[in-house]
């Protein structure tokens, strides 16, 4: 019988890191890895392995299981918050969940810093793949009258502030909390926001044509709206011209910004940037 040498394989997934698509194989057990966006560690039949994981200094790490169960995997490994010898162990059951986070996110553990270590105590009895991603820290709130959660995915964070401010002040508020005013680049993202905060509250987003009339730009990412996703209400944007008694009249060619949840279906409308509304801030790795 031919003896098979057990190995660990670090798979740099082409789905997650577009510029790195080759699998890297090592005959050794464990090592040091820097996470640019995400990696997958596939453990076969080895034990006593020690991985040191690091990402950029102002980010944290989130670990989930692609195959197998993360809670059950704790029988075979420990995940440590930091790379030091005495770094505390992260336990799935002790992870706190934000009230507004998606309920269908995978079981995960989050570090509180940019480093982690994974230490296998014994060989897994079945194939186990761990997905390790760069993530942003997500507070439970930003102070009074605010809510936060992992609304879209396990790596980003969204916070709704229910203190009305004009568009400029909401932009500053988000920036002061190391976040940016909301962008809605896809239907799926918009639906996730609706699932978290409903259709009743009108929120400022970072979409504006303040720089050039009629040219709509997501200020938070400095990207053009078109030819991307848009969800304007019927007849919008219309420079704030009155089309019914529910819309406020503003001057033509004045600075306009986009709010969403304008009507019951959650569509978009343009409004004078000086108007006072609530807002949603986002932080994306």
XYZ file of N, CA and C in Angstrom:
855
model
N 0.855 -1.198 0.000
C 0.000 0.000 0.000
C 0.888 1.244 0.000
N 0.489 2.193 -0.795
C 1.256 3.429 -0.873
C 0.804 4.364 0.233
N 1.761 4.849 1.018
C 1.424 5.788 2.085
C 1.115 7.154 1.496
N -0.015 7.747 1.896
C -0.402 9.083 1.443
C 0.057 10.098 2.471
N 0.743 11.132 2.023
C 1.230 12.185 2.908
C 0.120 13.204 3.108
N -0.395 13.384 4.324
C -1.455 14.378 4.558
C -0.912 15.785 4.396
N -1.686 16.663 3.812
C -1.279 18.051 3.600
C -2.445 18.972 3.909
N -2.089 20.232 4.138
C -3.085 21.304 4.179
C -2.960 22.078 2.882
N -4.071 22.502 2.372
C -4.086 23.267 1.133
C -4.756 24.596 1.384
N -4.073 25.651 1.028
C -4.691 26.981 1.089
C -5.230 27.288 -0.294
N -6.519 27.412 -0.412
C -7.143 27.695 -1.695
C -7.461 29.184 -1.764
N -6.809 29.883 -2.668
C -7.142 31.297 -2.871
C -8.237 31.348 -3.918
N -9.448 31.450 -3.474
C -10.595 31.244 -4.340
C -10.718 32.329 -5.385
N -10.920 31.919 -6.645
C -11.108 32.898 -7.710
C -12.422 33.626 -7.550
N -13.360 33.051 -6.807
C -14.614 33.736 -6.570
C -14.455 34.881 -5.594
N -13.395 34.824 -4.764
C -13.235 35.799 -3.703
C -12.084 36.746 -3.938
N -11.024 36.269 -4.598
C -9.869 37.116 -4.872
C -9.566 37.014 -6.348
N -10.014 37.966 -7.124
C -9.958 37.844 -8.572
C -8.540 37.819 -9.107
N -7.607 38.434 -8.397
C -6.248 38.530 -8.910
C -5.381 37.343 -8.497
N -5.904 36.442 -7.675
C -5.131 35.293 -7.221
C -6.005 34.058 -7.362
N -5.761 33.259 -8.388
C -6.616 32.124 -8.628
C -5.941 30.787 -8.480
N -4.647 30.731 -8.200
C -3.941 29.462 -8.130
C -3.952 28.902 -6.711
N -4.143 27.584 -6.627
C -4.043 26.925 -5.326
C -2.573 26.800 -4.947
N -2.291 26.998 -3.656
C -0.925 26.890 -3.160
C -0.852 25.699 -2.222
N -0.034 24.731 -2.542
C 0.080 23.533 -1.733
C 1.351 23.571 -0.905
N 1.269 23.046 0.325
C 2.432 22.981 1.191
C 2.495 21.626 1.865
N 3.633 20.974 1.867
C 3.748 19.695 2.553
C 3.801 19.855 4.064
N 3.912 21.089 4.526
C 4.001 21.352 5.952
C 2.613 21.592 6.521
N 2.544 21.515 7.816
C 1.265 21.716 8.500
C 1.272 23.100 9.134
N 0.365 23.962 8.721
C 0.285 25.292 9.286
C 1.184 26.281 8.573
N 1.218 27.507 9.128
C 2.027 28.554 8.536
C 1.428 29.915 8.827
N 1.936 30.924 8.112
C 1.449 32.294 8.248
C 0.771 32.713 6.947
N -0.384 33.343 7.078
C -1.168 33.732 5.908
C -1.664 35.164 6.097
N -1.563 35.963 5.043
C -2.156 37.304 5.035
C -3.428 37.265 4.201
N -4.523 37.755 4.756
C -5.818 37.733 4.085
C -6.078 39.096 3.453
N -6.005 39.138 2.133
C -6.321 40.370 1.407
C -7.831 40.578 1.352
N -8.547 39.555 0.943
C -10.010 39.571 0.960
C -10.561 38.339 1.673
N -10.192 37.167 1.154
C -10.667 35.920 1.748
C -9.792 34.764 1.311
N -9.689 33.758 2.156
C -9.000 32.523 1.811
C -9.827 31.362 2.332
N -9.526 30.177 1.840
C -10.131 28.952 2.343
C -9.014 28.013 2.757
N -9.063 27.539 3.989
C -8.121 26.540 4.474
C -8.844 25.195 4.484
N -8.309 24.249 3.749
C -8.910 22.922 3.681
C -8.058 21.953 4.495
N -8.634 21.404 5.541
C -7.923 20.472 6.403
C -8.367 19.054 6.087
N -7.418 18.187 5.823
C -7.769 16.809 5.491
C -7.668 15.913 6.719
N -6.529 15.353 7.006
C -6.433 14.378 8.092
C -5.240 14.658 8.997
N -4.902 15.915 9.177
C -3.724 16.248 9.972
C -4.143 16.745 11.356
N -3.175 16.761 12.263
C -3.409 17.296 13.603
C -2.183 18.089 14.045
N -2.326 18.777 15.179
C -1.244 19.589 15.739
C -0.726 20.619 14.741
N -1.647 21.237 14.025
C -1.285 22.294 13.067
C -1.629 23.651 13.657
N -0.854 24.651 13.281
C -1.015 25.989 13.836
C -0.899 26.997 12.703
N -2.014 27.707 12.445
C -2.040 28.754 11.423
C -2.096 30.120 12.095
N -1.229 31.037 11.671
C -1.302 32.440 12.073
C -1.885 33.232 10.913
N -2.975 33.942 11.173
C -3.710 34.662 10.138
C -3.644 36.156 10.436
N -3.460 36.956 9.399
C -3.397 38.407 9.568
C -4.085 39.092 8.403
N -4.692 40.243 8.681
C -5.237 41.095 7.635
C -4.793 42.525 7.909
N -5.313 43.503 7.148
C -4.848 44.875 7.337
C -5.227 45.378 8.730
N -4.445 46.308 9.240
C -4.497 46.664 10.665
C -5.838 47.230 11.118
N -6.559 47.913 10.245
C -7.821 48.528 10.668
C -9.025 47.646 10.360
N -8.801 46.348 10.165
C -9.875 45.406 9.898
C -9.797 44.244 10.883
N -10.836 43.436 10.912
C -10.852 42.239 11.744
C -11.026 41.029 10.842
N -11.094 39.844 11.441
C -11.258 38.607 10.688
C -12.547 37.914 11.108
N -13.193 37.264 10.142
C -14.357 36.440 10.440
C -14.095 35.050 9.884
N -14.373 34.040 10.688
C -14.124 32.654 10.297
C -15.449 31.908 10.274
N -15.732 31.248 9.136
C -16.918 30.418 8.979
C -16.496 29.066 8.409
N -17.415 28.126 8.394
C -17.148 26.802 7.826
C -17.860 26.679 6.488
N -17.091 26.367 5.429
C -17.701 26.116 4.125
C -18.273 24.710 4.065
N -17.532 23.761 4.597
C -18.024 22.390 4.715
C -17.875 21.968 6.167
N -18.841 21.226 6.633
C -18.827 20.884 8.045
C -19.534 21.944 8.875
N -19.540 21.752 10.158
C -20.230 22.617 11.103
C -19.199 23.269 12.014
N -19.207 24.607 12.065
C -18.190 25.316 12.842
C -18.285 24.991 14.323
N -19.506 24.874 14.825
C -19.681 24.560 16.245
C -19.115 23.169 16.558
N -19.404 22.206 15.687
C -18.885 20.852 15.889
C -17.378 20.793 15.673
N -16.864 21.679 14.794
C -15.432 21.681 14.504
C -14.601 22.070 15.716
N -15.221 22.718 16.705
C -14.483 23.119 17.896
C -13.950 21.925 18.686
N -14.447 20.738 18.367
C -13.903 19.523 18.973
C -12.483 19.262 18.475
N -12.182 19.753 17.261
C -10.899 19.460 16.626
C -9.937 20.643 16.632
N -10.442 21.848 16.837
C -9.596 23.025 16.711
C -10.021 24.113 17.680
N -9.119 25.066 17.877
C -9.452 26.285 18.609
C -9.099 27.483 17.736
N -9.936 28.514 17.796
C -9.709 29.763 17.058
C -9.403 30.836 18.093
N -8.266 31.495 17.935
C -7.794 32.435 18.947
C -7.867 33.875 18.436
N -8.251 34.769 19.335
C -8.350 36.194 19.036
C -6.965 36.818 19.195
N -6.172 36.766 18.127
C -4.792 37.217 18.167
C -3.862 36.047 17.903
N -2.594 36.358 17.733
C -1.624 35.312 17.390
C -0.690 34.962 18.535
N -0.845 35.611 19.682
C 0.013 35.328 20.833
C -0.285 33.975 21.449
N 0.657 33.476 22.182
C 0.534 32.161 22.800
C -0.670 32.089 23.726
N -0.954 33.175 24.431
C -2.048 33.187 25.405
C -3.296 33.911 24.892
N -3.415 34.033 23.580
C -4.580 34.711 23.008
C -5.857 33.964 23.373
N -6.915 34.692 23.723
C -8.151 34.028 24.159
C -8.804 33.234 23.029
N -9.499 32.178 23.427
C -10.189 31.326 22.465
C -11.557 31.922 22.151
N -11.897 31.946 20.872
C -13.205 32.413 20.425
C -14.149 31.217 20.331
N -15.319 31.336 20.957
C -16.298 30.257 21.001
C -17.537 30.674 20.209
N -18.018 29.783 19.342
C -19.181 30.102 18.517
C -20.362 30.503 19.390
N -20.610 29.750 20.454
C -21.776 30.009 21.304
C -21.697 31.354 22.017
N -20.517 31.922 22.157
C -20.363 33.189 22.883
C -20.440 34.416 21.981
N -20.583 34.199 20.690
C -20.651 35.323 19.768
C -21.986 36.047 19.915
N -21.936 37.356 20.052
C -23.155 38.158 20.187
C -23.677 38.543 18.804
N -24.987 38.451 18.643
C -25.626 38.729 17.357
C -26.333 40.075 17.403
N -26.111 40.893 16.388
C -26.808 42.169 16.292
C -28.289 41.920 15.997
N -29.129 42.716 16.598
C -30.566 42.552 16.417
C -30.964 42.671 14.952
N -30.301 43.544 14.209
C -30.688 43.804 12.825
C -29.918 42.974 11.802
N -29.068 42.071 12.251
C -28.307 41.250 11.306
C -29.217 40.253 10.599
N -28.809 39.853 9.405
C -29.532 38.826 8.671
C -29.576 37.536 9.479
N -30.705 36.857 9.425
C -30.874 35.626 10.200
C -30.309 34.407 9.473
N -30.003 34.546 8.178
C -29.531 33.407 7.403
C -28.017 33.414 7.197
N -27.302 34.249 7.942
C -25.850 34.255 7.827
C -25.279 32.983 8.465
N -24.148 32.490 7.961
C -23.569 31.268 8.534
C -23.040 31.509 9.938
N -22.930 30.428 10.724
C -22.285 30.530 12.026
C -20.873 31.059 11.842
N -20.465 31.985 12.714
C -19.172 32.637 12.526
C -18.583 33.033 13.865
N -17.277 33.197 13.863
C -16.601 33.849 14.982
C -15.834 35.048 14.437
N -15.844 36.134 15.201
C -15.179 37.375 14.816
C -14.048 37.677 15.797
N -12.920 38.073 15.254
C -11.849 38.557 16.112
C -12.146 39.997 16.508
N -11.399 40.518 17.463
C -11.503 41.931 17.826
C -10.303 42.710 17.308
N -9.445 42.047 16.548
C -8.227 42.660 16.028
C -7.899 42.062 14.669
N -6.787 42.460 14.111
C -6.451 42.068 12.735
C -5.713 40.745 12.638
N -5.507 40.054 13.750
C -4.792 38.781 13.729
C -5.605 37.697 14.435
N -5.333 36.466 14.036
C -5.969 35.305 14.651
C -5.040 34.120 14.482
N -5.269 33.086 15.253
C -4.561 31.830 15.056
C -5.559 30.685 15.140
N -5.329 29.674 14.314
C -6.167 28.477 14.296
C -5.278 27.295 14.640
N -5.631 26.579 15.702
C -4.787 25.501 16.204
C -5.597 24.200 16.231
N -5.175 23.251 15.418
C -5.849 21.959 15.362
C -5.338 21.063 16.483
N -6.267 20.613 17.329
C -5.911 19.755 18.443
C -5.796 18.297 18.021
N -6.633 17.896 17.082
C -6.593 16.537 16.558
C -7.168 16.542 15.147
N -6.966 15.464 14.445
C -7.386 15.397 13.049
C -8.905 15.357 12.940
N -9.492 16.174 12.073
C -10.937 16.094 11.848
C -11.321 14.722 11.314
N -12.513 14.277 11.661
C -12.976 12.978 11.198
C -13.611 13.045 9.813
N -13.837 14.252 9.314
C -14.382 14.434 7.963
C -13.763 15.680 7.359
N -13.969 15.848 6.073
C -13.407 16.994 5.379
C -13.917 18.297 6.000
N -13.010 19.216 6.265
C -13.362 20.480 6.903
C -12.697 21.619 6.151
N -13.489 22.587 5.724
C -12.987 23.783 5.056
C -13.368 25.007 5.870
N -12.395 25.820 6.196
C -12.629 27.059 6.920
C -12.438 28.239 5.982
N -13.413 29.105 5.967
C -13.349 30.327 5.162
C -12.986 31.482 6.091
N -11.925 32.195 5.751
C -11.442 33.301 6.583
C -11.485 34.567 5.749
N -12.235 35.557 6.215
C -12.437 36.776 5.446
C -12.022 38.017 6.240
N -11.605 39.023 5.502
C -11.410 40.345 6.088
C -12.782 40.970 6.305
N -12.987 41.572 7.467
C -14.277 42.171 7.796
C -14.068 43.500 8.505
N -15.141 44.253 8.621
C -15.115 45.476 9.420
C -15.738 45.193 10.776
N -15.274 45.893 11.786
C -15.908 45.810 13.099
C -17.298 46.432 13.002
N -18.248 45.882 13.716
C -19.624 46.385 13.634
C -20.153 46.629 15.038
N -20.325 47.892 15.429
C -20.858 48.184 16.769
C -22.341 47.821 16.842
N -22.885 47.764 18.032
C -24.306 47.492 18.175
C -25.138 48.744 17.909
N -24.544 49.905 18.082
C -25.198 51.164 17.738
C -24.131 52.246 17.670
N -24.550 53.420 17.227
C -23.651 54.576 17.146
C -24.044 55.630 18.174
N -24.650 55.188 19.243
C -25.170 56.112 20.243
C -26.689 56.085 20.233
N -27.279 57.098 20.818
C -28.729 57.151 20.912
C -29.416 57.164 19.564
N -30.589 56.549 19.505
C -31.431 56.545 18.310
C -30.709 55.991 17.087
N -30.038 54.857 17.247
C -29.375 54.217 16.110
C -29.357 52.709 16.313
N -29.264 51.972 15.213
C -29.196 50.509 15.238
C -28.184 50.057 14.188
N -27.431 49.009 14.511
C -26.435 48.487 13.583
C -26.612 46.988 13.408
N -26.083 46.466 12.318
C -26.128 45.032 12.111
C -25.397 44.628 10.851
N -25.164 43.326 10.739
C -24.585 42.754 9.512
C -25.755 42.425 8.594
N -26.212 43.455 7.938
C -27.481 43.431 7.220
C -27.364 42.747 5.862
N -26.232 42.906 5.200
C -26.069 42.400 3.829
C -25.286 41.098 3.798
N -24.175 41.036 4.522
C -23.330 39.845 4.559
C -22.561 39.830 5.877
N -21.670 38.849 6.032
C -20.971 38.702 7.305
C -19.751 39.585 7.448
N -19.370 40.332 6.400
C -18.138 41.123 6.476
C -18.384 42.630 6.575
N -19.547 43.103 6.164
C -19.841 44.536 6.170
C -20.733 44.900 7.344
N -20.984 46.198 7.522
C -21.788 46.685 8.649
C -22.635 47.865 8.192
N -23.870 47.914 8.669
C -24.788 49.003 8.333
C -25.435 49.521 9.609
N -25.517 50.834 9.724
C -26.103 51.469 10.902
C -27.133 52.503 10.462
N -28.325 52.403 11.002
C -29.369 53.397 10.747
C -29.385 54.395 11.894
N -29.383 55.670 11.550
C -29.510 56.723 12.554
C -30.878 57.369 12.393
N -31.612 57.434 13.486
C -32.966 57.965 13.449
C -33.022 59.382 14.012
N -31.903 60.082 13.896
C -31.838 61.511 14.200
C -31.787 62.254 12.877
N -32.800 63.067 12.606
C -32.879 63.758 11.334
C -31.786 64.810 11.166
N -31.138 64.794 10.002
C -30.128 65.798 9.650
C -30.230 66.053 8.154
N -29.653 67.168 7.699
C -29.605 67.374 6.250
C -28.550 66.447 5.654
N -28.483 66.424 4.334
C -27.625 65.449 3.653
C -26.159 65.622 4.026
N -25.682 66.838 4.054
C -24.286 67.106 4.383
C -23.961 66.666 5.804
N -24.874 66.933 6.735
C -24.638 66.572 8.131
C -24.674 65.062 8.334
N -25.536 64.375 7.583
C -25.553 62.911 7.689
C -24.276 62.309 7.107
N -23.765 62.906 6.044
C -22.490 62.451 5.473
C -21.381 62.592 6.500
N -21.334 63.745 7.182
C -20.325 63.987 8.217
C -20.501 63.030 9.390
N -21.745 62.786 9.781
C -22.023 61.866 10.885
C -21.464 60.471 10.580
N -21.724 59.978 9.374
C -21.200 58.663 8.992
C -19.671 58.667 8.999
N -19.091 59.694 8.401
C -17.622 59.770 8.338
C -17.003 59.800 9.732
N -17.632 60.524 10.654
C -17.104 60.615 12.021
C -17.159 59.272 12.752
N -17.990 58.360 12.250
C -18.084 57.022 12.831
C -17.370 55.982 11.965
N -16.427 56.467 11.145
C -15.626 55.603 10.275
C -16.488 54.802 9.304
N -17.542 55.424 8.843
C -18.446 54.802 7.885
C -18.721 55.779 6.748
N -19.498 55.345 5.774
C -19.891 56.196 4.653
C -21.405 56.157 4.521
N -21.960 57.209 3.929
C -23.396 57.239 3.677
C -23.744 56.162 2.640
N -24.913 55.600 2.767
C -25.336 54.399 2.047
C -25.232 54.517 0.526
N -24.832 53.409 -0.106
C -24.949 53.224 -1.553
C -25.860 52.030 -1.797
N -26.593 52.046 -2.913
C -27.501 50.948 -3.264
C -27.207 50.518 -4.695
N -26.168 49.728 -4.878
C -25.720 49.371 -6.221
C -26.486 48.201 -6.825
N -27.205 47.438 -6.005
C -27.902 46.261 -6.509
C -29.282 46.139 -5.881
N -30.146 45.421 -6.584
C -31.480 45.122 -6.059
C -31.374 44.308 -4.782
N -30.458 43.330 -4.768
C -30.314 42.451 -3.617
C -29.909 43.226 -2.371
N -29.009 44.182 -2.526
C -28.590 44.991 -1.386
C -29.749 45.841 -0.877
N -30.497 46.422 -1.783
C -31.630 47.245 -1.368
C -32.668 46.411 -0.617
N -32.911 45.190 -1.089
C -33.878 44.329 -0.410
C -33.396 43.936 0.977
N -32.091 43.754 1.136
C -31.539 43.439 2.448
C -31.745 44.599 3.420
N -31.578 45.828 2.921
C -31.820 47.011 3.752
C -33.292 47.079 4.157
N -34.185 46.824 3.206
C -35.616 46.815 3.518
C -35.949 45.751 4.560
N -35.325 44.575 4.440
C -35.594 43.490 5.394
C -35.205 43.891 6.809
N -34.177 44.730 6.923
C -33.711 45.156 8.245
C -34.548 46.302 8.813
N -34.902 47.282 7.970
C -35.534 48.497 8.491
C -36.862 48.866 7.830
N -37.397 47.978 7.028
C -38.733 48.175 6.514
C -38.846 49.245 5.440
N -40.083 49.713 5.255
C -40.398 50.652 4.175
C -40.954 51.979 4.690
N -41.034 52.148 5.982
C -41.733 53.310 6.523
C -40.846 54.549 6.645
N -39.581 54.358 7.023
C -38.696 55.493 7.308
C -37.972 55.913 6.030
N -37.964 57.204 5.774
C -37.230 57.742 4.617
C -35.785 58.004 5.028
N -34.848 57.477 4.239
C -33.427 57.582 4.563
C -32.676 58.302 3.450
N -31.743 59.174 3.855
C -30.797 59.711 2.892
C -29.841 58.607 2.439
N -29.440 58.681 1.172
C -28.346 57.867 0.644
C -27.268 58.826 0.150
N -26.183 58.296 -0.388
C -25.100 59.158 -0.868
C -25.255 59.543 -2.333
N -26.383 59.205 -2.947
C -26.598 59.543 -4.360
C -27.007 61.003 -4.500
N -26.314 61.741 -5.344
C -26.591 63.164 -5.515
C -26.169 63.634 -6.907
N -26.817 64.689 -7.375
C -26.366 65.340 -8.618
C -25.884 66.761 -8.317
N -25.370 66.956 -7.091
C -24.930 68.281 -6.654
C -23.781 68.821 -7.501
N -22.909 67.930 -8.001
C -21.756 68.392 -8.770
C -22.156 68.851 -10.166
N -23.111 68.148 -10.760
C -23.570 68.493 -12.108
C -25.022 68.088 -12.247
N -25.871 69.040 -12.574
C -27.302 68.788 -12.681
C -27.584 67.620 -13.623
N -28.297 66.637 -13.099
C -28.700 65.490 -13.906
C -27.694 64.363 -13.951
N -26.482 64.576 -13.446
C -25.475 63.512 -13.408
C -25.416 62.970 -11.992
N -26.009 61.815 -11.797
C -26.141 61.249 -10.461
C -24.929 60.400 -10.114
N -24.352 60.687 -8.957
C -23.126 60.022 -8.502
C -23.308 59.534 -7.067
N -22.842 58.316 -6.821
C -22.749 57.826 -5.445
C -21.511 58.468 -4.815
N -21.723 59.458 -3.972
C -20.592 60.197 -3.411
C -19.685 59.323 -2.554
N -20.234 58.336 -1.881
C -19.433 57.507 -0.978
C -18.401 56.671 -1.720
N -18.687 56.325 -2.972
C -17.750 55.532 -3.768
C -17.266 56.276 -5.006
N -17.803 57.482 -5.213
C -17.438 58.308 -6.373
C -17.661 57.558 -7.686
N -18.782 56.850 -7.781
C -19.127 56.120 -8.995
C -20.442 56.641 -9.559
N -20.559 56.597 -10.880
C -21.773 57.051 -11.544
C -22.919 56.077 -11.299
N -24.130 56.627 -11.185
C -25.306 55.777 -11.047
C -25.505 54.925 -12.295
N -25.464 55.563 -13.453
C -25.729 54.847 -14.702
C -24.420 54.388 -15.328
N -24.397 53.177 -15.916
C -25.556 52.338 -16.281
C -25.934 51.320 -15.214
N -25.716 51.623 -13.944
C -25.979 50.666 -12.880
C -27.441 50.591 -12.479
N -27.670 49.899 -11.366
C -29.023 49.682 -10.839
C -29.642 50.991 -10.372
N -30.923 51.178 -10.673
C -31.679 52.339 -10.197
C -33.101 51.899 -9.887
N -33.741 52.598 -8.953
C -35.104 52.234 -8.540
C -35.923 53.492 -8.273
N -35.902 54.420 -9.225
C -36.651 55.665 -9.075
C -38.151 55.381 -9.060
N -38.872 56.144 -8.246
C -40.331 56.107 -8.300
C -40.790 56.631 -9.654
N -41.980 56.296 -10.040
C -42.527 56.749 -11.314
C -42.477 58.278 -11.391
N -41.904 58.791 -12.476
C -41.810 60.235 -12.673
C -40.632 60.896 -11.997
N -39.793 60.119 -11.316
C -38.619 60.658 -10.626
C -37.338 60.230 -11.354
N -36.271 61.011 -11.203
C -36.158 62.284 -10.468
C -36.761 63.426 -11.277
N -37.324 64.396 -10.593
C -38.020 65.479 -11.293
C -37.670 66.860 -10.754
N -36.461 66.977 -10.159
C -36.009 68.274 -9.626
C -36.900 68.804 -8.520
N -37.682 67.931 -7.907
C -38.516 68.362 -6.791
C -39.744 69.122 -7.205
N -40.112 69.086 -8.485
C -41.340 69.751 -8.915
C -42.538 69.045 -8.310
N -43.509 69.782 -7.880
C -44.664 69.179 -7.233
C -45.454 68.359 -8.241
N -45.624 67.052 -7.931
C -46.450 66.172 -8.756
C -47.650 65.671 -7.960
N -47.722 66.060 -6.723
C -48.814 65.677 -5.835
C -48.579 66.367 -4.512
N -49.527 66.295 -3.621
C -49.388 67.053 -2.380
C -48.427 66.406 -1.394
N -47.786 65.277 -1.773
C -46.869 64.630 -0.841
C -45.426 65.065 -1.054
N -45.133 65.807 -2.127
C -43.750 66.182 -2.390
C -43.548 67.673 -2.183
N -42.442 68.013 -1.591
C -42.147 69.397 -1.276
C -41.547 70.089 -2.488
N -41.933 71.320 -2.727
C -41.410 72.065 -3.866
C -40.032 72.628 -3.529
N -39.081 72.449 -4.437
C -37.767 73.074 -4.289
C -37.436 73.794 -5.579
N -36.424 74.629 -5.545
C -36.039 75.387 -6.723
C -35.419 74.479 -7.768
N -35.725 74.710 -9.032
C -35.066 73.988 -10.110
C -33.575 74.276 -10.076
N -32.778 73.257 -10.418
C -31.316 73.371 -10.484
C -30.672 73.572 -9.116
N -31.442 73.413 -8.048
C -30.818 73.435 -6.733
C -30.155 72.077 -6.496
N -29.306 71.986 -5.468
C -28.651 70.723 -5.182
C -29.684 69.693 -4.741
N -29.618 68.499 -5.357
C -30.564 67.444 -5.029
C -29.827 66.200 -4.571
N -30.454 65.474 -3.660
C -29.909 64.225 -3.150
C -31.021 63.194 -3.152
N -30.636 61.925 -3.160
C -31.630 60.862 -3.276
C -31.990 60.273 -1.927
N -33.284 60.113 -1.701
C -33.768 59.372 -0.546
C -34.462 58.117 -1.060
N -34.491 57.081 -0.244
C -35.299 55.928 -0.628
C -36.313 55.631 0.448
N -37.281 54.744 0.104
C -38.495 54.542 0.895
C -39.424 55.743 0.747
N -39.433 56.349 -0.457
C -40.296 57.516 -0.660
C -41.769 57.116 -0.622
N -42.087 55.996 -1.235
C -43.461 55.499 -1.213
C -43.473 54.098 -0.622
N -44.648 53.512 -0.538
C -44.794 52.238 0.161
C -43.965 51.126 -0.465
N -43.673 51.216 -1.773
C -42.870 50.182 -2.414
C -41.377 50.397 -2.228
N -40.985 51.446 -1.516
C -39.581 51.653 -1.193
C -38.743 52.233 -2.303
N -39.359 52.936 -3.252
C -38.607 53.469 -4.396
C -37.904 54.783 -4.044
N -37.198 55.349 -5.029
C -36.327 56.503 -4.796
C -36.981 57.803 -5.239
N -36.587 58.881 -4.579
C -37.036 60.223 -4.962
C -35.894 61.202 -4.750
N -35.900 62.304 -5.508
C -34.916 63.355 -5.292
C -35.530 64.469 -4.459
N -34.707 65.025 -3.580
C -35.179 66.041 -2.647
C -34.052 67.024 -2.397
N -34.413 68.214 -1.992
C -33.416 69.221 -1.665
C -32.478 68.690 -0.581
N -31.181 68.814 -0.806
C -30.190 68.268 0.120
C -30.240 68.912 1.501
N -30.859 70.078 1.613
C -30.962 70.751 2.906
C -32.103 70.227 3.762
N -32.948 69.362 3.171
C -34.048 68.805 3.956
C -33.509 67.846 5.014
N -34.285 67.633 6.062
C -33.862 66.828 7.210
C -34.496 65.444 7.141
N -33.634 64.414 7.113
C -34.095 63.027 7.083
C -33.173 62.156 7.933
N -33.619 60.936 8.231
C -32.751 59.926 8.835
C -31.784 59.407 7.771
N -30.888 58.522 8.158
C -29.886 58.042 7.204
C -29.375 56.673 7.606
N -28.727 56.016 6.647
C -28.052 54.746 6.899
C -26.584 54.891 6.506
N -25.713 54.487 7.423
C -24.270 54.490 7.169
C -23.809 53.066 6.878
N -22.758 52.946 6.100
C -22.227 51.628 5.766
C -20.715 51.605 5.945
N -20.204 50.427 6.291
C -18.766 50.194 6.334
C -18.518 48.882 5.605
N -17.652 48.932 4.589
C -17.368 47.774 3.745
C -15.861 47.549 3.746
N -15.423 46.291 3.889
C -13.966 46.043 3.953
C -13.218 46.596 2.740
